[in-house]
mmCIF file of C-alpha atoms in Angstrom:
data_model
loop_
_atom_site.group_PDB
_atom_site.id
_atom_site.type_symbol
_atom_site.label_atom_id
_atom_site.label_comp_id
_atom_site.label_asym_id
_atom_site.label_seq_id
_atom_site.Cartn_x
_atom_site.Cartn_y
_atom_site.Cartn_z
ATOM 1 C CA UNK C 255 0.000 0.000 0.000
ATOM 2 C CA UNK C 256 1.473 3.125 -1.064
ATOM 3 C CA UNK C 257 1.945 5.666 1.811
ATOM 4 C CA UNK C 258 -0.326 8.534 1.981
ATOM 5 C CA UNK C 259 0.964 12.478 2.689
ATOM 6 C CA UNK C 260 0.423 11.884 6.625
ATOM 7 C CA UNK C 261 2.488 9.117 6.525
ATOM 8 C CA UNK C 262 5.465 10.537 4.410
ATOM 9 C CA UNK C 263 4.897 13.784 7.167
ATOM 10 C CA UNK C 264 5.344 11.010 10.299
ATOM 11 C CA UNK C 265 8.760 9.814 8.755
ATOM 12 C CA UNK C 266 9.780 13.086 7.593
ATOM 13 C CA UNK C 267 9.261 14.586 11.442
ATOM 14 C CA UNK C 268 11.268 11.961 12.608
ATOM 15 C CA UNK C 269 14.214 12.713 10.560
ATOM 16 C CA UNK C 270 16.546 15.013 12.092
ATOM 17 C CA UNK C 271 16.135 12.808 15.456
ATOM 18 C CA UNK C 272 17.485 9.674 13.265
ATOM 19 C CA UNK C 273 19.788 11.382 11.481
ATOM 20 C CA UNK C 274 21.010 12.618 14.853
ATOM 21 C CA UNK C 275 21.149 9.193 16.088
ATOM 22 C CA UNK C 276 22.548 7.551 13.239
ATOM 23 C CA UNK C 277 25.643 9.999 13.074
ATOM 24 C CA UNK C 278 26.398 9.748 16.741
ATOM 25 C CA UNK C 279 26.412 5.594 16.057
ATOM 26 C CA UNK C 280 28.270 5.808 12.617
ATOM 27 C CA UNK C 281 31.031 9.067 12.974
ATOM 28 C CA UNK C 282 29.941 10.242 9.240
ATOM 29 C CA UNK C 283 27.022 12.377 8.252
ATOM 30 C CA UNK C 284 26.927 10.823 4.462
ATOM 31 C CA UNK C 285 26.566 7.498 5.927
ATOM 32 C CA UNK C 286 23.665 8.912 8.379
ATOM 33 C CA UNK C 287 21.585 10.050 5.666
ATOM 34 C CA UNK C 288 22.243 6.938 3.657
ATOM 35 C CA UNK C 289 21.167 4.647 6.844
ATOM 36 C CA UNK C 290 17.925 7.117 7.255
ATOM 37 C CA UNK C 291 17.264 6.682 3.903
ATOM 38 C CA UNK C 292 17.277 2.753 3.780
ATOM 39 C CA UNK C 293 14.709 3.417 7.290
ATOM 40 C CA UNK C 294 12.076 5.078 5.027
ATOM 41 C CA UNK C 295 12.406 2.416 2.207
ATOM 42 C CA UNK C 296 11.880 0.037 4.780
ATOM 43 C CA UNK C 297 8.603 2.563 5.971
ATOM 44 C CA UNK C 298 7.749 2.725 2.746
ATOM 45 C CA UNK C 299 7.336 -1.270 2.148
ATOM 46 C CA UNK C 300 5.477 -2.059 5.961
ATOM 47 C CA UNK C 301 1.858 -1.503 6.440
ATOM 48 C CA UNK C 302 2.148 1.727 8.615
ATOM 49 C CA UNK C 303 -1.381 1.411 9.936
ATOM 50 C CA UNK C 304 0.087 -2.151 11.953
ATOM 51 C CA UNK C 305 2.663 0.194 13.509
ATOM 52 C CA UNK C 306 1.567 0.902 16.906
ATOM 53 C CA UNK C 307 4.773 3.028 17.865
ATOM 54 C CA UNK C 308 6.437 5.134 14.541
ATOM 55 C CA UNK C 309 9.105 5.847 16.603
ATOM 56 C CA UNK C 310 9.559 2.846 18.244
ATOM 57 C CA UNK C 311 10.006 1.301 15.305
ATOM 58 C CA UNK C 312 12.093 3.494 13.062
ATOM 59 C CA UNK C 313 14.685 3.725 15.900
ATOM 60 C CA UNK C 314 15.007 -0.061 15.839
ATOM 61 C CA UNK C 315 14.949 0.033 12.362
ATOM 62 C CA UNK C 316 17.412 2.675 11.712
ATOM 63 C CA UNK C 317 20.026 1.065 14.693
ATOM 64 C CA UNK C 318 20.577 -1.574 13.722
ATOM 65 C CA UNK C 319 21.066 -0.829 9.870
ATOM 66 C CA UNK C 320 23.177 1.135 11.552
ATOM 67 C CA UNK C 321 24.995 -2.166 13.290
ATOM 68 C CA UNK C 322 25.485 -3.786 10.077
ATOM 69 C CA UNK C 323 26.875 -1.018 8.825
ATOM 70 C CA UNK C 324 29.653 -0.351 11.620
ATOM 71 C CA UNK C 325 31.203 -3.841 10.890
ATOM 72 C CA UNK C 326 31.906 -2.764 7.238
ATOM 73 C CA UNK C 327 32.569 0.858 8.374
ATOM 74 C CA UNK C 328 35.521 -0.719 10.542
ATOM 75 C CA UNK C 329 37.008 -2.704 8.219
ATOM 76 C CA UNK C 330 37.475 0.410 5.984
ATOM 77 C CA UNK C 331 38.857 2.526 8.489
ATOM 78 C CA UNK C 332 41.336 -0.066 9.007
ATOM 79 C CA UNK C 333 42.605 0.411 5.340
ATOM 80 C CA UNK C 334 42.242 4.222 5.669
ATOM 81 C CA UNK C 335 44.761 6.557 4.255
ATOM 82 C CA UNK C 336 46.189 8.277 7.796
ATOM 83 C CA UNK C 337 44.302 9.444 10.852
ATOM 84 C CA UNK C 338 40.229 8.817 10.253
ATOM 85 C CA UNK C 339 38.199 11.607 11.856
ATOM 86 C CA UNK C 340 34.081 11.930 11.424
ATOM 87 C CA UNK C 341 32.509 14.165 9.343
ATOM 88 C CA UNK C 342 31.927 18.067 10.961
ATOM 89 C CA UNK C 343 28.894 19.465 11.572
ATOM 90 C CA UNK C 344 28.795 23.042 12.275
ATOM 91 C CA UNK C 345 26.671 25.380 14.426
ATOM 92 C CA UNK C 346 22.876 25.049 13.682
ATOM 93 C CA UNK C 347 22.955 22.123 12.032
ATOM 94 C CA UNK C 348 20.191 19.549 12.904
ATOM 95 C CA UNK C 349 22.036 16.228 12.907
ATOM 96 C CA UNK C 350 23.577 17.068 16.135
ATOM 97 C CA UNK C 351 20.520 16.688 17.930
ATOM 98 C CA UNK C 352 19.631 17.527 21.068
ATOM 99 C CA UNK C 353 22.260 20.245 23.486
ATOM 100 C CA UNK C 354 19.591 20.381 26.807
ATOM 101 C CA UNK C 355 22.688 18.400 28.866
ATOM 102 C CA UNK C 356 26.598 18.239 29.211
ATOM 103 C CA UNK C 357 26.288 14.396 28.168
ATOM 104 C CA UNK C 358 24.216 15.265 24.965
ATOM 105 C CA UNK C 359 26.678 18.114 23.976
ATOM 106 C CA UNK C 360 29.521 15.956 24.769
ATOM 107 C CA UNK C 361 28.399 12.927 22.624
ATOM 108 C CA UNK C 362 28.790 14.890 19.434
ATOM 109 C CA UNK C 363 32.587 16.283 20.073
ATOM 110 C CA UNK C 364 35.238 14.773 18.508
ATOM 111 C CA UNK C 365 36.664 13.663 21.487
ATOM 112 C CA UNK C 366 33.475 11.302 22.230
ATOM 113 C CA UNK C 367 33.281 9.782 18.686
ATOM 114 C CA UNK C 368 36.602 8.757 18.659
ATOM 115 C CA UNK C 369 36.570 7.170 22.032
ATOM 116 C CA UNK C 370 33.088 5.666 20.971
ATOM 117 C CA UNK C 371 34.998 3.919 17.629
ATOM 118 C CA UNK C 372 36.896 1.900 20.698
ATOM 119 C CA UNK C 373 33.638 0.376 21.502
ATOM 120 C CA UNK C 374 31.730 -2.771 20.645
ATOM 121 C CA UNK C 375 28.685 -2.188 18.010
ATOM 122 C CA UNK C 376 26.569 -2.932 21.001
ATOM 123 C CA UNK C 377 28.118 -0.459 23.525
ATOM 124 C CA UNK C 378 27.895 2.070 20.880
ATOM 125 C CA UNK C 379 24.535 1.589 20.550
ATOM 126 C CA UNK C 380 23.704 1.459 24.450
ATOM 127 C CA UNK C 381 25.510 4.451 25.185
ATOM 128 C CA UNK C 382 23.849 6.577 22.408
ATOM 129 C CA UNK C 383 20.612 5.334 22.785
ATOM 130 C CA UNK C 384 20.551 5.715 26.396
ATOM 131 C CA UNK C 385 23.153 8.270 27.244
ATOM 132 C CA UNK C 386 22.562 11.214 24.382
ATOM 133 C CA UNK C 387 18.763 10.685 23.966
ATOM 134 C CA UNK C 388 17.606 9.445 27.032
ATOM 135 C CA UNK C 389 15.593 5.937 26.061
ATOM 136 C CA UNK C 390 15.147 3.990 28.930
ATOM 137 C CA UNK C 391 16.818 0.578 29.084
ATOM 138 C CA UNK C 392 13.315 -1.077 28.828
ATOM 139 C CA UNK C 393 13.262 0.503 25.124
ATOM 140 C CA UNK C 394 17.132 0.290 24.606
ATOM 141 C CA UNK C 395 16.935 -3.878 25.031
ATOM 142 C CA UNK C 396 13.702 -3.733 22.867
ATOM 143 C CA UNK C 397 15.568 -1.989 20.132
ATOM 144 C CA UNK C 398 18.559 -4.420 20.206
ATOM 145 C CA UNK C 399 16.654 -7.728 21.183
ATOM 146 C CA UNK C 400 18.529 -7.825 24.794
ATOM 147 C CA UNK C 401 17.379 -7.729 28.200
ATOM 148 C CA UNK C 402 17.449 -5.058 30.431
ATOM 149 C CA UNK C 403 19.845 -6.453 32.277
ATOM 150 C CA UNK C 404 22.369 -6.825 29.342
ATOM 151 C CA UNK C 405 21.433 -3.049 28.657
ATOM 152 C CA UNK C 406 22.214 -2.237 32.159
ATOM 153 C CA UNK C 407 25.583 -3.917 31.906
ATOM 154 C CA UNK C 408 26.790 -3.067 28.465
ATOM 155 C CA UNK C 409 26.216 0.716 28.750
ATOM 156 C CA UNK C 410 27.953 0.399 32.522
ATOM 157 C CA UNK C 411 30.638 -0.610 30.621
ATOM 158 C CA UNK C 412 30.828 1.696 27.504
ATOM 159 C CA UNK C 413 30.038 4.258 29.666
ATOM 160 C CA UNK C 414 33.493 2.778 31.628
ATOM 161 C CA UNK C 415 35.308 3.202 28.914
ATOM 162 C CA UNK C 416 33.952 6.729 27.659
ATOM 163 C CA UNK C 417 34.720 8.470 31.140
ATOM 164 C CA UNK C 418 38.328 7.264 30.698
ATOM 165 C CA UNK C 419 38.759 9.548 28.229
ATOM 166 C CA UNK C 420 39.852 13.550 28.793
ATOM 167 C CA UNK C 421 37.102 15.200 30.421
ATOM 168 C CA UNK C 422 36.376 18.674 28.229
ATOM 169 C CA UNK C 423 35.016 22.105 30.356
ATOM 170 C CA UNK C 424 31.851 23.587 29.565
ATOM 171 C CA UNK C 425 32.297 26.766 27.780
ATOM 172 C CA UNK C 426 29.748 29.151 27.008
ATOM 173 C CA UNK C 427 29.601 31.150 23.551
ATOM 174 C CA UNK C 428 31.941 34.414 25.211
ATOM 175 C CA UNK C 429 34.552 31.895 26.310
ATOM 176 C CA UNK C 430 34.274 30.116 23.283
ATOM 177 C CA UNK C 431 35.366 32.982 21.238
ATOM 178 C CA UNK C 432 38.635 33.944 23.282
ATOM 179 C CA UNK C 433 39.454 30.636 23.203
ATOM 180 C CA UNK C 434 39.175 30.934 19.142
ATOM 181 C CA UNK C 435 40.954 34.637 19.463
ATOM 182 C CA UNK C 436 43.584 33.867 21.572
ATOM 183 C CA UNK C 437 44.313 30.294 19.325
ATOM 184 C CA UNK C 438 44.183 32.440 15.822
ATOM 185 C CA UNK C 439 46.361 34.875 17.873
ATOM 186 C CA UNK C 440 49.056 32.501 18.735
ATOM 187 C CA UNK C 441 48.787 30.212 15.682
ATOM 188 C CA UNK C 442 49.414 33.677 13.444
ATOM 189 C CA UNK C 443 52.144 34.984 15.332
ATOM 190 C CA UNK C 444 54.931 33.213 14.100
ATOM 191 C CA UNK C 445 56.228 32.365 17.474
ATOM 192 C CA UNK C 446 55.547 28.698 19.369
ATOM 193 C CA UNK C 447 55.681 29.933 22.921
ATOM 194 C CA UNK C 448 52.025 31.539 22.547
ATOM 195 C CA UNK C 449 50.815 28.060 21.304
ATOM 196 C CA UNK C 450 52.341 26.548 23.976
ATOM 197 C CA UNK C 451 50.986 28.101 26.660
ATOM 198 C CA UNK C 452 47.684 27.652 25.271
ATOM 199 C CA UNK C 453 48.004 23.792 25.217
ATOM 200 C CA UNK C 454 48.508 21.198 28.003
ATOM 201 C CA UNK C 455 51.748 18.832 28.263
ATOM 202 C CA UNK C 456 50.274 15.890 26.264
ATOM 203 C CA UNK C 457 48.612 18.075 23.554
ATOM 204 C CA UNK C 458 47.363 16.158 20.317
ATOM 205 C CA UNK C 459 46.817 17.472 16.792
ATOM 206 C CA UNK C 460 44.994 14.932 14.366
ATOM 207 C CA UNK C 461 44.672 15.619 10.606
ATOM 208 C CA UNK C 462 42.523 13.760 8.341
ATOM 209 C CA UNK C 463 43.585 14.455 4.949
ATOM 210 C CA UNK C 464 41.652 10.680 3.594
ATOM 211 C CA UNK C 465 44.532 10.699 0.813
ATOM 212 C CA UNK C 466 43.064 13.635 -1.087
ATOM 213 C CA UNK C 467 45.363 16.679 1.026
ATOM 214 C CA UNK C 468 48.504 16.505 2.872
ATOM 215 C CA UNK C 469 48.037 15.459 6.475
ATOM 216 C CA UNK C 470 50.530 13.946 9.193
ATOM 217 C CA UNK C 471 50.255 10.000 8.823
ATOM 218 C CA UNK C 472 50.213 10.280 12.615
ATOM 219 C CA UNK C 473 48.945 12.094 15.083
ATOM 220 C CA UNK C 474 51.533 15.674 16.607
ATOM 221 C CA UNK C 475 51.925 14.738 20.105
ATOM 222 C CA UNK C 476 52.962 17.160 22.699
ATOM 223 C CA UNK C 477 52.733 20.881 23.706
ATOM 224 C CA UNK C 478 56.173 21.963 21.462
ATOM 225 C CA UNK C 479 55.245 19.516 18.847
ATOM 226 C CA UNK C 480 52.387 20.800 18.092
ATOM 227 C CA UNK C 481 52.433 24.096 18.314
ATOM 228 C CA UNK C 482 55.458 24.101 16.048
ATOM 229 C CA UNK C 483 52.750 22.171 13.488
ATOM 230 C CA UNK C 484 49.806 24.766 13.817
ATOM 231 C CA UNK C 485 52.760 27.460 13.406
ATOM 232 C CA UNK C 486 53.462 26.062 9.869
ATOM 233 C CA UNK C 487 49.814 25.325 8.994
ATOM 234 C CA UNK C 488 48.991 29.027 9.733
ATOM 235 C CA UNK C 489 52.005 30.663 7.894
ATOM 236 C CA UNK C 490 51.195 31.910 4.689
ATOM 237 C CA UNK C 491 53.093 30.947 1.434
ATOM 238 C CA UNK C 492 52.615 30.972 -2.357
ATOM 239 C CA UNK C 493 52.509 27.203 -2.576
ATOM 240 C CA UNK C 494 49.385 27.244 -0.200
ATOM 241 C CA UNK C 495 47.849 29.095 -2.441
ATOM 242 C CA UNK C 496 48.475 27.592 -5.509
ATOM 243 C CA UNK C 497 47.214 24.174 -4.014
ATOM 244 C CA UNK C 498 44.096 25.705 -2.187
ATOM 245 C CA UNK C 499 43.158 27.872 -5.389
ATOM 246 C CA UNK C 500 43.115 31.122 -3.956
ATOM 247 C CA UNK C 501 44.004 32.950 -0.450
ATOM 248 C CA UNK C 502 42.384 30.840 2.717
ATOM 249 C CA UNK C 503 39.874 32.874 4.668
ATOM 250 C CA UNK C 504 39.119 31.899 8.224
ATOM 251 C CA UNK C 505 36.212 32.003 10.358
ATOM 252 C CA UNK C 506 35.545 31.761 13.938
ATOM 253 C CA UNK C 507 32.803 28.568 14.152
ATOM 254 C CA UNK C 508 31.012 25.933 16.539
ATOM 255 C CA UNK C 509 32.636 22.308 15.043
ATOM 256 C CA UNK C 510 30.429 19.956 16.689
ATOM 257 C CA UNK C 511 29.902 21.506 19.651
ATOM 258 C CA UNK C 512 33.169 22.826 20.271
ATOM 259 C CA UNK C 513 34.857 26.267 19.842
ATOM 260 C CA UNK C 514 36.281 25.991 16.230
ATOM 261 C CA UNK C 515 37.112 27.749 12.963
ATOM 262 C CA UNK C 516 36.345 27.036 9.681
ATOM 263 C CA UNK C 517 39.392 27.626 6.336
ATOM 264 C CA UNK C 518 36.814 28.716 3.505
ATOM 265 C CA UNK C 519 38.693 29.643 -0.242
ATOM 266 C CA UNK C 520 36.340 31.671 -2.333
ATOM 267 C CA UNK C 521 32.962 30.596 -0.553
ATOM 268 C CA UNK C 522 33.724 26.810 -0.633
ATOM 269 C CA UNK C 523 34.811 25.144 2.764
ATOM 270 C CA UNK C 524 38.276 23.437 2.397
ATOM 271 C CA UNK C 525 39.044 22.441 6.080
ATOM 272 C CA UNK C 526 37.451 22.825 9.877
ATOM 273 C CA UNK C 527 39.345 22.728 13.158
ATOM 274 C CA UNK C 528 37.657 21.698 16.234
ATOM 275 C CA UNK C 529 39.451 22.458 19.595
ATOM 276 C CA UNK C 530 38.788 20.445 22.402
ATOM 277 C CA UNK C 531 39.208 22.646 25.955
ATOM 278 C CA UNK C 532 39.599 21.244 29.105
ATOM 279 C CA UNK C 533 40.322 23.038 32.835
ATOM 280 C CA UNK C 534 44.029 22.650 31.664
ATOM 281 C CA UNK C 535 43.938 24.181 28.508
ATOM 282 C CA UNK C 536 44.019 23.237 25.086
ATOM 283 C CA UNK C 537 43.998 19.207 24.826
ATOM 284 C CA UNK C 538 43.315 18.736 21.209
ATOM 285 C CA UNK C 539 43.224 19.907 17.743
ATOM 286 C CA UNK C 540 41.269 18.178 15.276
ATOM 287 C CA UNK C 541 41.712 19.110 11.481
ATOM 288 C CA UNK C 542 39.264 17.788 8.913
ATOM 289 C CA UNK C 543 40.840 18.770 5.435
ATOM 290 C CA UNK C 544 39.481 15.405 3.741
ATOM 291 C CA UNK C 545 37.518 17.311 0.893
ATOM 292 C CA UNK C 546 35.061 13.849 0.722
ATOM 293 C CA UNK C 547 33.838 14.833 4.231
ATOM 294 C CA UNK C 548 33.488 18.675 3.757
ATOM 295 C CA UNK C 549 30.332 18.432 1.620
ATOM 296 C CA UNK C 550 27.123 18.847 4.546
ATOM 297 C CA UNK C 551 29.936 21.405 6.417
ATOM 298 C CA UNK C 552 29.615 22.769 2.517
ATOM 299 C CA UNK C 553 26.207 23.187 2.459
ATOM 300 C CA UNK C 554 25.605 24.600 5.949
ATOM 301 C CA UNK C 555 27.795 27.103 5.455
ATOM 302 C CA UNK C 556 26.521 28.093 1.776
ATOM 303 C CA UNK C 557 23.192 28.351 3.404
ATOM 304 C CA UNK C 558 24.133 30.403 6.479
ATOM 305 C CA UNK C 559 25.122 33.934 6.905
ATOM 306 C CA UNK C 560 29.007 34.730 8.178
ATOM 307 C CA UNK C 561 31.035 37.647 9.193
ATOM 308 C CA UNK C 562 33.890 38.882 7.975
ATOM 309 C CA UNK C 563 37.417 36.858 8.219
ATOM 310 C CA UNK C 564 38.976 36.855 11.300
ATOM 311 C CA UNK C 565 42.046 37.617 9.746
ATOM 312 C CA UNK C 566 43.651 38.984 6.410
ATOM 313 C CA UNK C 567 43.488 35.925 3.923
ATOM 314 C CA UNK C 568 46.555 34.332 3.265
#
């Protein structure tokens, strides 16, 4: 039976809640809209009217197409070309779901997805279901065909694992933007000891070039380290823009939830940074160059309005 407007409305108000799911469980906003797509084929074949829960039963649906794809998602990450970080999403844009708490901010940073690759498909699935959006275990174990108790455990355990990692401070928009002024401040100066007093001891800088731009094979470790890195990345030179097609504009931005800034050449998006801040300072700095993952961060920011650079292009 073909579905009628009200049901294509149902699915479509759904949407930005799976899509918001889907990216938290697969690190990649092309494959989110893919696995949301397959969820309203599958709506689209069911008789609707036997559905006593839409929701329910698109969030089953949707995790664990989701599942089966994380195996195969895995397996290519193994064979990927350097350091594998997910797609950004910047300020505004609905896949990132809901912001009310400090655990549904946090499950969208950087730092979170890439502790959440460590985990099992299952724990992945726990903690998102349960930690970012709130489902009770009941519904969690009814999603993944477990008991509660085996919810209980598994996101005990993911959520272990998870809280292992570096824990980030809140920071409000104003304290977001010094911590993006006094970065582009110190990465434009030329020198390394601003940098370095911006950054903690064990301060990381992961590039994910996917092949298609130069980016470190592995990951800058260390205050001097990397602020010697983000020196050279910021200093401008005729062979940047020959391979960037034009002088690099940057703009102060929100990279999944996190003070960022955003390297636009003539209106397209070419690479976003995403600065993780904890009480000690700067802990990480994530750079996603890989033009393959750029293309929602592309579209947002076609469709959105933006001040001027925050400094002269180079």
């Amino acid at each position: 039976m073909p579905l009628t407007a009200h049901d294509v409305d149902r699915f479509e108000a759904s949407r930005p809640r799976l899509e918001a799911i889907a990216y938290r469980l697969l690190g990649s906003s092309s494959e989110a809209e893919d696995a949301v797509q397959d969820t309203f084929l599958r709506w689209q074949a069911t008789d609707v009217d036997r559905i006593e829960v839409p929701e329910a039963w698109l969030t089953k649906v949707l995790t664990n197409l989701c599942l089966n794809q994380l195996t195969s998602a895995r397996a290519r990450r193994e064979s990927y070309i350097g350091q594998w970080l997910p797609e950004p999403l910047l300020d505004g844009d609905p896949m990132l779901g809901p912001a009310d708490t400090a655990e549904q901010r946090e499950s969208v940073s950087f730092a979170v997805l890439a502790l959440l690759e460590r985990l099992s498909p299952n724990e992945r699935a726990v903690y998102v279901l349960k930690e970012a959006f709130g489902y009770p275990h009941g519904e969690v174990a009814e999603i993944l065909d477990i008991t509660e108790a085996a919810s209980q455990q598994i996101f005990h355990r993911a959520k272990k694992h998870v809280a292992s990692g570096k824990a980030r401070a809140e920071v409000d928009e104003a304290a977001a933007r010094r911590v993006i002024d006094e970065f582009l401040a110190a990465a434009t100066s030329g020198r390394t000891e601003p940098l370095v007093r911006l950054l903690t001891e064990d301060a990381v800088s992961i590039g994910d070039g996917g092949g298609h731009v130069p980016a470190r094979a592995k990951a800058v470790d260390g205050a001097v380290a990397v602020a010697k890195f983000i020196r050279g990345l910021f200093k401008p030179s005729a062979v940047k823009r020959a391979f960037t097609g034009g002088p690099t504009e940057i703009h102060a931005a929100t990279v999944n939830g996190e003070p960022g800034l955003v390297a636009v050449v003539e209106g397209r998006v070419i690479g976003t940074t995403s600065i993780e801040v904890t009480p000690d300072g700067i802990a990480a700095v994530h750079n996603q160059v890989n033009p393959d993952k750029l293309e929602r961060a592309n579209r947002r920011w076609a469709a959105t309005d933006h001040g001027a650079p925050l400094v002269e292009p180079f």
